[in-house]
């Protein structure tokens, strides 16, 4: 059995790698290839039956996948799109679950109402893996990508809370309480925010003190489970706790972790996520034939086909209908001018104030930073608006995947028509992956989004780099006034730094400077001093958000590269 297990794992890894390579060459999304290969593998002679425990997927696979995505999602982009993300991932998930449950119960009375709601809950969350993979390749606007990723992070928690309540209704004489669902959802959110925030903050402090790539990466692999299991034990949302922990880690880690730690962690999590995501999609395809056989014992193929068709139609209607609400609101309500007028009035009030002491001066400075952030938010809305083409693309990107597959199988085994509902959820996920996944590239190209030109990206990068460099110089003061261990710097070294080395540091030149061993230590200290100030300035500027997330990441990558070169010097 051990040899058979090793053979299965080895064959699965080989299929994942081959599918990824083929996907890059052909443009077909990797999840689609893996599902197809999984179905084909299940029909091979001697193919073993694999029973994938759904709790293993929910508790062992889903937390690290969500954590990896949350760490890499810029918090400022998440905050700016929070209104639309909340609408899609909370309101529309609950509405979809209830509407689908009601319609399915009405058309198929043999399926109890709690079970029908459970079906609606498991098919309501979208999976952005395939959509974002396609979007990056064919030029989907960054803001649309952020919304899809943010939605897929939060909607899993919403769906699982509704599913938990529906499953409880199955065990309690098939009763379903909307009030109980609301209370449980409220606690799920509050508990997850607290637990995830505390876990993320404490683990960042620990990893900052260790400053060891191996230990930090090991701790990062445990963080998702440190957030998930305590939240689940307290009957909160473990999934949402993991997302919060990831967002906190990503926000704090950008300036508390060393460049080496971030690079090691990024490589590890990219590899880990690739294996987990690919494995789930491969297993999804492998289990489809077995589920069909199980469902035929309680429902005819015609009824299953009708059930799948009804759910698919409802999902499409609800998806586009749900997106039409914010689209119409944005079209007929333009608040930017009103917000800008209020900001101008607030700025005038700040200008008229004269601080009486340092404490009041600090409060005014904090208010000015909030003002700058609010202005940057308005400029962001005007620079990257969500057009009608963006809403259409988001509607078409509503594919289902990992959560639907795993959550469907957690429905109690004793429930009547369970196999039918599980198979319907699998087929819905499979059809959405194939139908929307194969056509999404053509839809995106048809929308003809206008990408930011290479010149604009380069100009923004140079402007931000220059800004953080000037801020570092202003904060540290002139070189002549600086000391190292209380001793002034050699005038010759000052001249060399000002004329040759420091301009390269401030301009982000990645070439490691050469200097005499006699002054190596002092030069490295001064360069690291300026590099630290540039990082602090980048963090301050990122909190305002006047530039795009891509620009911040590019400047951070330059600073990381400079840090690594200085460490090796």
Coordinates of C-alpha atoms in Angstrom, one line a residue:
X1 CA 0.0 0.0 0.0
X2 CA 2.9 2.4 0.8
X3 CA 4.4 1.8 -2.6
X4 CA 1.0 2.4 -4.2
X5 CA 0.6 5.6 -2.3
X6 CA 4.1 6.8 -3.4
X7 CA 3.3 5.9 -7.0
X8 CA 0.0 7.8 -6.9
X9 CA 1.7 10.9 -5.4
X10 CA 4.5 10.7 -7.9
X11 CA 2.2 10.3 -10.8
X12 CA 0.0 13.2 -9.5
X13 CA 3.1 15.5 -9.3
X14 CA 4.2 14.6 -12.8
X15 CA 0.7 15.3 -14.1
X16 CA 0.6 18.7 -12.3
X17 CA 4.0 19.7 -13.8
X18 CA 3.0 18.5 -17.3
X19 CA -0.3 20.4 -17.1
X20 CA 1.4 23.6 -16.0
X21 CA 3.9 23.5 -18.8
X22 CA 1.2 22.7 -21.4
X23 CA -0.9 25.5 -20.1
X24 CA 1.9 28.1 -20.5
X25 CA 2.4 27.0 -24.1
X26 CA -1.3 26.7 -25.1
X27 CA -2.9 29.4 -23.0
X28 CA -5.5 27.0 -21.5
X29 CA -6.0 27.5 -17.8
X30 CA -4.2 24.9 -15.7
X31 CA -7.2 24.0 -13.5
X32 CA -9.2 23.0 -16.6
X33 CA -6.4 20.7 -17.8
X34 CA -6.1 19.1 -14.4
X35 CA -9.8 18.4 -14.1
X36 CA -9.8 16.8 -17.6
X37 CA -6.8 14.8 -16.8
X38 CA -8.3 13.7 -13.5
X39 CA -11.4 12.4 -15.2
X40 CA -9.3 10.6 -17.8
X41 CA -7.1 9.1 -15.1
X42 CA -10.2 7.7 -13.2
X43 CA -11.0 5.5 -16.3
X44 CA -7.5 3.9 -16.6
X45 CA -7.5 0.2 -16.0
X46 CA -6.6 -0.6 -12.4
X47 CA -7.1 3.0 -11.2
X48 CA -7.6 2.8 -7.4
X49 CA -10.6 4.4 -5.6
X50 CA -9.4 7.4 -3.7
X51 CA -11.6 8.7 -0.8
X52 CA -10.5 12.3 -0.2
X53 CA -11.7 13.3 3.3
X54 CA -13.6 16.6 2.9
X55 CA -12.5 17.7 6.3
X56 CA -8.9 17.3 5.3
X57 CA -9.5 19.6 2.4
X58 CA -11.3 22.2 4.5
X59 CA -8.9 22.1 7.4
X60 CA -5.7 21.1 5.8
X61 CA -5.8 22.5 2.2
X62 CA -8.0 25.5 2.3
X63 CA -6.3 27.5 5.1
X64 CA -2.8 27.6 3.5
X65 CA -4.3 28.4 0.1
X66 CA -6.3 31.4 1.5
X67 CA -3.3 32.5 3.6
X68 CA -1.0 32.5 0.6
X69 CA -3.4 34.6 -1.4
X70 CA -4.1 37.0 1.5
X71 CA -0.4 37.7 2.2
X72 CA 0.1 38.7 -1.4
X73 CA -3.0 40.9 -1.7
X74 CA -2.2 44.6 -1.0
X75 CA -4.2 45.8 2.0
X76 CA -4.7 49.2 0.5
X77 CA -6.3 47.7 -2.6
X78 CA -8.5 45.5 -0.5
X79 CA -9.6 48.5 1.6
X80 CA -10.4 50.6 -1.5
X81 CA -12.5 47.9 -2.9
X82 CA -14.0 46.7 0.4
X83 CA -17.5 47.9 -0.4
X84 CA -17.8 45.9 -3.6
X85 CA -16.0 42.9 -2.2
X86 CA -18.3 42.9 0.8
X87 CA -21.4 43.1 -1.4
X88 CA -20.3 40.2 -3.6
X89 CA -18.7 38.0 -1.0
X90 CA -21.3 38.4 1.9
X91 CA -24.6 39.8 0.7
X92 CA -24.7 38.0 -2.7
X93 CA -23.5 34.7 -1.2
X94 CA -26.3 34.7 1.4
X95 CA -28.8 35.8 -1.2
X96 CA -27.6 33.2 -3.7
X97 CA -27.8 30.4 -1.1
X98 CA -31.3 31.3 -0.1
X99 CA -32.7 31.9 -3.6
X100 CA -31.1 28.7 -5.0
X101 CA -32.4 26.7 -1.9
X102 CA -35.9 28.0 -2.3
X103 CA -36.1 27.3 -6.1
X104 CA -34.5 23.9 -5.8
X105 CA -36.9 22.9 -3.0
X106 CA -39.9 24.2 -5.0
X107 CA -38.9 22.2 -8.2
X108 CA -37.5 19.1 -6.4
X109 CA -39.6 18.6 -3.2
X110 CA -37.8 15.4 -2.5
X111 CA -34.8 17.5 -1.6
X112 CA -35.4 19.0 1.9
X113 CA -35.2 22.8 2.2
X114 CA -32.1 22.7 4.5
X115 CA -30.4 20.4 2.0
X116 CA -31.4 22.7 -0.9
X117 CA -29.9 25.7 1.0
X118 CA -26.8 23.7 1.6
X119 CA -26.5 23.1 -2.1
X120 CA -26.9 26.9 -2.7
X121 CA -24.3 27.6 -0.1
X122 CA -21.6 25.3 -1.6
X123 CA -22.1 26.6 -5.1
X124 CA -22.3 30.3 -4.2
X125 CA -18.6 31.1 -3.6
X126 CA -16.5 31.9 -6.6
X127 CA -12.9 30.7 -7.1
X128 CA -10.5 33.2 -8.6
X129 CA -7.6 30.8 -9.3
X130 CA -8.5 30.1 -12.9
X131 CA -9.8 33.6 -13.5
X132 CA -6.7 35.4 -12.2
X133 CA -4.4 33.0 -14.1
X134 CA -6.2 33.9 -17.3
X135 CA -6.4 37.6 -16.4
X136 CA -2.7 38.0 -15.8
X137 CA -2.0 36.4 -19.2
X138 CA -4.4 38.4 -21.3
X139 CA -4.3 41.8 -19.5
X140 CA -7.2 42.1 -17.1
X141 CA -7.1 45.4 -15.2
X142 CA -5.4 45.2 -11.8
X143 CA -8.4 46.6 -10.0
X144 CA -10.7 43.9 -11.4
X145 CA -8.1 41.3 -10.4
X146 CA -8.0 42.6 -6.9
X147 CA -11.8 42.5 -6.6
X148 CA -11.9 38.9 -7.9
X149 CA -9.2 37.8 -5.5
X150 CA -10.7 39.7 -2.5
X151 CA -14.1 38.3 -3.2
X152 CA -12.8 34.7 -3.4
X153 CA -11.0 35.2 0.0
X154 CA -14.1 36.4 1.9
X155 CA -16.9 34.5 0.2
X156 CA -15.6 31.2 1.4
X157 CA -16.3 32.2 5.0
X158 CA -19.8 33.4 4.1
X159 CA -20.7 30.2 2.3
X160 CA -19.3 27.9 5.0
X161 CA -21.3 29.7 7.7
X162 CA -24.6 29.4 5.8
X163 CA -23.6 25.7 5.0
X164 CA -23.0 25.1 8.7
X165 CA -26.5 26.4 9.6
X166 CA -28.1 24.4 6.9
X167 CA -26.4 21.2 8.0
X168 CA -27.6 21.9 11.6
X169 CA -31.1 22.3 10.1
X170 CA -30.8 18.8 8.6
X171 CA -30.0 17.3 12.0
X172 CA -32.8 19.3 13.7
X173 CA -35.9 18.1 12.0
X174 CA -35.2 20.0 8.8
X175 CA -35.7 23.5 10.3
X176 CA -33.9 26.5 9.0
X177 CA -33.7 29.8 10.9
X178 CA -32.7 33.0 9.2
X179 CA -32.3 34.7 12.5
X180 CA -29.9 32.0 13.7
X181 CA -28.0 32.3 10.5
X182 CA -27.6 36.1 11.0
X183 CA -26.4 35.7 14.6
X184 CA -23.9 32.9 13.7
X185 CA -22.6 35.0 10.8
X186 CA -22.1 38.0 13.1
X187 CA -20.1 36.0 15.6
X188 CA -18.2 34.3 12.8
X189 CA -17.0 37.7 11.5
X190 CA -16.2 39.3 14.8
X191 CA -14.4 36.3 16.2
X192 CA -12.4 35.8 13.0
X193 CA -11.3 39.5 12.9
X194 CA -10.1 39.3 16.5
X195 CA -8.4 35.9 16.3
X196 CA -6.9 36.4 12.9
X197 CA -5.6 39.8 13.8
X198 CA -4.0 38.7 17.0
X199 CA -2.4 35.6 15.4
X200 CA -1.0 37.7 12.5
X201 CA 0.3 40.4 14.7
X202 CA 2.0 38.1 17.2
X203 CA 3.6 35.8 14.6
X204 CA 5.0 38.9 12.8
X205 CA 6.6 40.1 16.0
X206 CA 8.1 36.7 16.7
X207 CA 9.5 36.3 13.1
X208 CA 10.9 39.9 13.2
X209 CA 12.9 39.0 16.3
X210 CA 14.2 35.7 14.9
X211 CA 15.3 37.1 11.5
X212 CA 16.1 33.6 10.2
X213 CA 14.8 32.6 6.8
X214 CA 14.4 28.9 7.7
X215 CA 12.7 29.5 11.0
X216 CA 10.5 32.3 9.6
X217 CA 9.4 30.1 6.7
X218 CA 8.6 27.3 9.1
X219 CA 6.5 29.6 11.3
X220 CA 4.7 31.0 8.2
X221 CA 3.6 27.4 7.3
X222 CA 2.0 27.1 10.7
X223 CA 0.3 30.5 10.8
X224 CA -2.8 29.5 8.8
X225 CA -3.6 26.6 11.2
X226 CA -2.9 28.8 14.3
X227 CA -5.6 31.1 13.0
X228 CA -8.0 28.4 11.7
X229 CA -8.4 25.9 14.5
X230 CA -8.9 28.3 17.5
X231 CA -11.5 30.1 15.5
X232 CA -13.3 26.9 14.6
X233 CA -13.2 25.7 18.2
X234 CA -14.9 28.9 19.3
X235 CA -17.5 28.4 16.5
X236 CA -16.2 31.4 14.6
X237 CA -15.1 31.4 11.0
X238 CA -11.7 29.7 10.7
X239 CA -11.5 30.6 7.0
X240 CA -12.0 34.3 7.6
X241 CA -9.5 34.2 10.5
X242 CA -6.9 32.8 8.1
X243 CA -7.6 35.6 5.6
X244 CA -7.3 38.3 8.3
X245 CA -4.0 36.8 9.6
X246 CA -2.7 36.8 6.0
X247 CA -3.6 40.4 5.4
X248 CA -2.0 41.5 8.7
X249 CA 1.1 39.5 7.9
X250 CA 1.4 40.9 4.4
X251 CA 0.9 44.5 5.6
X252 CA 3.4 44.3 8.5
X253 CA 5.9 42.0 6.9
X254 CA 6.6 44.4 4.1
X255 CA 8.7 46.5 6.5
X256 CA 9.3 44.2 9.5
X257 CA 10.8 41.3 7.6
X258 CA 14.2 41.3 5.8
X259 CA 14.4 41.0 2.1
X260 CA 15.9 37.6 2.4
X261 CA 13.0 36.4 4.6
X262 CA 10.4 37.7 2.2
X263 CA 12.0 36.2 -0.8
X264 CA 12.4 32.8 0.9
X265 CA 8.8 32.9 2.0
X266 CA 7.5 33.9 -1.4
X267 CA 9.3 31.0 -3.1
X268 CA 8.1 28.5 -0.6
X269 CA 4.5 29.6 -0.6
X270 CA 4.3 29.7 -4.4
X271 CA 5.5 26.1 -4.6
X272 CA 3.2 25.0 -1.8
X273 CA 0.2 26.7 -3.3
X274 CA 0.9 25.3 -6.7
X275 CA 0.9 21.7 -5.3
X276 CA -2.2 22.2 -3.2
X277 CA -4.3 23.9 -5.9
X278 CA -3.3 21.5 -8.6
X279 CA -3.9 18.5 -6.3
X280 CA -7.4 19.6 -5.5
X281 CA -8.4 20.2 -9.1
X282 CA -6.9 16.9 -10.1
X283 CA -8.8 15.1 -7.4
X284 CA -11.9 16.9 -8.4
X285 CA -11.9 15.4 -11.9
X286 CA -10.9 12.0 -10.6
X287 CA -14.0 11.8 -8.3
X288 CA -16.6 12.7 -10.9
X289 CA -17.2 9.2 -12.3
X290 CA -17.6 7.7 -8.8
X291 CA -20.1 10.4 -7.8
X292 CA -22.2 9.8 -10.9
X293 CA -22.4 6.1 -10.0
X294 CA -23.5 7.0 -6.4
X295 CA -26.1 9.5 -7.5
X296 CA -27.7 7.1 -10.0
X297 CA -29.0 5.0 -7.1
X298 CA -31.3 7.7 -5.8
X299 CA -32.0 10.0 -8.8
X300 CA -32.3 9.6 -12.5
X301 CA -29.8 11.2 -14.9
X302 CA -32.5 13.4 -16.3
X303 CA -33.4 14.8 -12.8
X304 CA -29.7 15.4 -12.1
X305 CA -29.3 17.2 -15.4
X306 CA -32.3 19.4 -14.7
X307 CA -31.0 20.2 -11.2
X308 CA -27.6 21.2 -12.5
X309 CA -29.2 23.3 -15.3
X310 CA -31.5 25.1 -12.8
X311 CA -28.6 25.9 -10.4
X312 CA -26.4 27.1 -13.3
X313 CA -29.1 29.4 -14.6
X314 CA -29.7 30.8 -11.2
X315 CA -26.0 31.4 -10.6
X316 CA -25.6 33.3 -13.8
X317 CA -28.7 35.4 -13.2
X318 CA -27.7 36.2 -9.6
X319 CA -24.1 36.9 -10.6
X320 CA -24.9 39.5 -13.2
X321 CA -27.9 40.8 -11.3
X322 CA -25.8 41.3 -8.2
X323 CA -23.1 43.1 -10.2
X324 CA -25.8 45.3 -11.9
X325 CA -26.6 46.9 -8.5
X326 CA -23.2 48.6 -7.8
X327 CA -22.7 49.2 -11.6
X328 CA -25.9 51.2 -11.8
X329 CA -25.2 53.0 -8.5
X330 CA -21.7 54.0 -9.7
X331 CA -23.2 55.2 -13.0
X332 CA -25.8 57.5 -11.6
X333 CA -24.0 58.6 -8.4
X334 CA -20.7 60.4 -8.8
X335 CA -19.5 61.5 -5.3
X336 CA -16.0 62.4 -6.2
X337 CA -16.7 66.1 -6.6
X338 CA -18.6 66.2 -3.3
X339 CA -15.8 64.3 -1.5
X340 CA -13.1 66.6 -3.0
X341 CA -15.0 69.7 -1.9
X342 CA -15.2 68.4 1.7
X343 CA -11.5 67.6 1.6
X344 CA -10.7 71.1 0.5
X345 CA -12.8 72.5 3.3
X346 CA -11.0 70.2 5.8
X347 CA -7.6 71.2 4.5
X348 CA -8.5 74.9 4.9
X349 CA -9.5 74.2 8.5
X350 CA -6.1 72.5 9.1
X351 CA -4.2 75.4 7.5
X352 CA -6.0 77.8 9.9
X353 CA -4.9 75.9 12.9
X354 CA -1.8 76.9 15.0
X355 CA -0.5 74.1 17.2
X356 CA -0.1 75.1 20.8
X357 CA 2.3 72.2 21.7
X358 CA 4.0 69.2 20.2
X359 CA 1.0 66.9 21.0
X360 CA -1.3 69.1 19.0
X361 CA 1.2 69.4 16.2
X362 CA 1.4 65.6 16.1
X363 CA -2.5 65.4 15.8
X364 CA -2.5 67.9 13.0
X365 CA 0.2 65.9 11.2
X366 CA -1.8 62.7 11.6
X367 CA -4.9 64.6 10.2
X368 CA -2.9 65.7 7.2
X369 CA -1.8 62.2 6.5
X370 CA -5.4 61.1 6.6
X371 CA -6.3 63.9 4.2
X372 CA -3.6 62.8 1.8
X373 CA -4.9 59.3 1.9
X374 CA -8.4 60.4 1.2
X375 CA -7.2 62.5 -1.8
X376 CA -5.3 59.5 -3.0
X377 CA -8.5 57.4 -2.8
X378 CA -10.4 59.9 -4.9
X379 CA -7.6 60.0 -7.5
X380 CA -7.5 56.2 -7.5
X381 CA -11.3 56.1 -8.3
X382 CA -10.7 58.4 -11.2
X383 CA -7.5 56.8 -12.4
X384 CA -8.8 53.2 -12.2
X385 CA -12.7 53.3 -12.5
X386 CA -14.7 50.1 -12.8
X387 CA -16.3 50.5 -16.1
X388 CA -19.3 48.5 -17.5
X389 CA -16.7 46.3 -19.3
X390 CA -15.1 45.5 -16.0
X391 CA -18.4 44.5 -14.4
X392 CA -19.2 42.3 -17.4
X393 CA -15.8 40.6 -17.1
X394 CA -16.3 40.0 -13.3
X395 CA -19.6 38.5 -14.1
X396 CA -18.1 36.1 -16.6
X397 CA -15.3 35.2 -14.2
X398 CA -17.7 33.7 -11.7
X399 CA -16.2 30.2 -11.7
X400 CA -16.5 27.7 -8.9
X401 CA -13.7 25.4 -7.6
X402 CA -11.9 24.2 -4.5
X403 CA -14.4 25.3 -1.8
X404 CA -17.4 24.0 -3.7
X405 CA -15.8 20.6 -4.2
X406 CA -14.7 20.3 -0.5
X407 CA -17.7 21.9 1.2
X408 CA -20.2 19.7 -0.8
X409 CA -18.7 16.6 0.7
X410 CA -19.2 17.8 4.3
X411 CA -22.9 17.3 4.0
X412 CA -23.8 14.5 6.4
X413 CA -23.8 11.0 4.8
X414 CA -27.2 10.1 6.2
X415 CA -29.1 12.9 4.5
X416 CA -31.6 11.9 1.9
X417 CA -30.5 12.7 -1.7
X418 CA -27.0 13.6 -0.4
X419 CA -25.2 12.0 -3.4
X420 CA -27.5 13.9 -5.8
X421 CA -26.7 17.2 -4.2
X422 CA -22.9 16.5 -4.0
X423 CA -22.8 15.4 -7.7
X424 CA -24.8 18.5 -8.7
X425 CA -22.3 20.7 -6.9
X426 CA -19.4 19.0 -8.6
X427 CA -20.9 19.3 -12.0
X428 CA -21.8 22.9 -11.5
X429 CA -18.1 23.6 -10.5
X430 CA -16.9 21.6 -13.5
X431 CA -19.2 23.2 -16.0
X432 CA -18.4 26.8 -14.8
X433 CA -14.7 26.0 -15.0
X434 CA -14.9 24.7 -18.5
X435 CA -17.6 27.0 -19.9
X436 CA -16.4 30.3 -18.4
X437 CA -12.7 29.3 -18.2
X438 CA -12.4 28.5 -21.9
X439 CA -14.3 31.6 -23.0
X440 CA -13.0 34.2 -20.5
X441 CA -9.9 35.0 -22.6
X442 CA -12.0 35.9 -25.6
X443 CA -14.4 38.0 -23.4
X444 CA -11.4 39.9 -21.9
X445 CA -10.0 40.6 -25.4
X446 CA -13.4 41.6 -26.6
X447 CA -13.7 44.2 -23.8
X448 CA -10.5 45.8 -25.1
X449 CA -9.2 47.2 -21.8
X450 CA -6.6 50.0 -22.1
X451 CA -3.5 48.9 -20.3
X452 CA -1.1 51.4 -18.7
X453 CA 1.8 52.2 -21.1
X454 CA 5.3 51.1 -20.3
X455 CA 6.4 54.7 -20.2
X456 CA 3.7 55.6 -17.6
X457 CA 4.8 52.6 -15.4
X458 CA 8.4 53.6 -15.7
X459 CA 7.7 57.3 -14.9
X460 CA 5.7 56.3 -11.8
X461 CA 8.5 54.0 -10.7
X462 CA 11.2 56.7 -11.0
X463 CA 9.0 59.3 -9.4
X464 CA 8.3 57.1 -6.3
X465 CA 11.9 56.0 -6.0
X466 CA 13.0 59.7 -6.2
X467 CA 10.4 60.6 -3.6
X468 CA 11.5 58.0 -1.0
X469 CA 15.2 58.9 -1.7
X470 CA 14.6 62.6 -1.1
X471 CA 12.6 61.8 2.0
X472 CA 15.6 59.7 3.3
X473 CA 18.0 62.6 2.8
X474 CA 15.6 65.0 4.5
X475 CA 15.2 62.8 7.5
X476 CA 18.9 61.9 8.0
X477 CA 20.2 65.4 7.2
X478 CA 23.5 66.2 5.5
X479 CA 26.3 63.6 5.5
X480 CA 28.7 66.0 7.1
X481 CA 26.6 66.1 10.3
X482 CA 26.3 62.3 10.7
X483 CA 28.4 60.2 13.1
X484 CA 29.1 56.6 13.6
X485 CA 29.6 55.5 17.2
X486 CA 29.8 59.2 18.1
X487 CA 32.7 59.8 15.8
X488 CA 32.4 62.1 12.7
X489 CA 32.9 60.6 9.3
X490 CA 36.2 61.1 7.4
X491 CA 35.8 64.0 5.0
X492 CA 37.3 61.9 2.2
X493 CA 34.7 59.3 2.7
X494 CA 31.9 61.9 2.8
X495 CA 33.1 63.2 -0.6
X496 CA 33.2 59.7 -2.0
X497 CA 29.7 58.9 -0.7
X498 CA 28.2 62.1 -2.0
X499 CA 29.8 61.9 -5.4
X500 CA 29.7 58.2 -6.2
X501 CA 28.0 55.8 -3.8
X502 CA 25.0 57.7 -2.3
X503 CA 23.6 58.8 -5.7
X504 CA 23.5 55.1 -6.8
X505 CA 21.7 54.1 -3.6
X506 CA 19.1 56.9 -3.9
X507 CA 18.6 56.1 -7.6
X508 CA 18.1 52.4 -7.0
X509 CA 21.1 51.3 -8.9
X510 CA 21.6 47.6 -8.2
X511 CA 25.4 47.5 -8.8
X512 CA 27.3 46.9 -5.6
X513 CA 29.8 49.7 -5.0
X514 CA 33.5 49.0 -4.6
X515 CA 35.6 50.7 -1.9
X516 CA 38.7 50.2 0.1
X517 CA 38.6 47.6 2.9
X518 CA 39.6 50.4 5.4
X519 CA 36.4 52.2 5.0
X520 CA 34.1 49.2 4.2
X521 CA 32.4 49.1 7.5
X522 CA 31.6 52.8 7.7
X523 CA 30.3 52.8 4.1
X524 CA 28.0 49.8 4.7
X525 CA 26.7 51.4 7.9
X526 CA 25.8 54.6 6.1
X527 CA 24.3 52.9 3.0
X528 CA 22.1 50.7 5.3
X529 CA 21.1 53.8 7.2
X530 CA 19.9 55.5 4.0
X531 CA 18.3 52.2 2.8
X532 CA 16.3 51.9 6.1
X533 CA 15.1 55.5 5.8
X534 CA 14.0 54.8 2.2
X535 CA 12.1 51.8 3.4
X536 CA 10.4 53.9 6.1
X537 CA 9.5 56.5 3.5
X538 CA 8.1 53.8 1.2
X539 CA 5.9 52.5 4.0
X540 CA 4.6 56.0 4.8
X541 CA 3.9 56.6 1.1
X542 CA 2.2 53.2 0.7
X543 CA -0.1 54.0 3.5
X544 CA -1.3 57.0 1.5
X545 CA -1.5 55.1 -1.8
X546 CA -0.8 57.8 -4.3
X547 CA 0.8 55.2 -6.7
X548 CA -0.4 51.9 -7.9
X549 CA 0.4 48.7 -6.0
X550 CA 2.5 47.5 -8.9
X551 CA 4.7 50.6 -8.5
X552 CA 5.1 50.0 -4.8
X553 CA 6.1 46.4 -5.4
X554 CA 8.6 47.4 -8.0
X555 CA 10.3 49.9 -5.8
X556 CA 10.3 47.5 -2.9
X557 CA 11.9 44.9 -5.1
X558 CA 14.7 47.3 -5.9
X559 CA 15.3 48.1 -2.3
X560 CA 15.2 44.4 -1.4
X561 CA 17.8 43.7 -4.1
X562 CA 20.0 46.5 -2.8
X563 CA 19.7 45.1 0.7
X564 CA 20.8 41.6 -0.4
X565 CA 23.8 43.0 -2.2
X566 CA 24.8 45.0 0.8
X567 CA 24.6 41.9 2.9
X568 CA 26.9 40.1 0.6
X569 CA 29.4 43.0 0.3

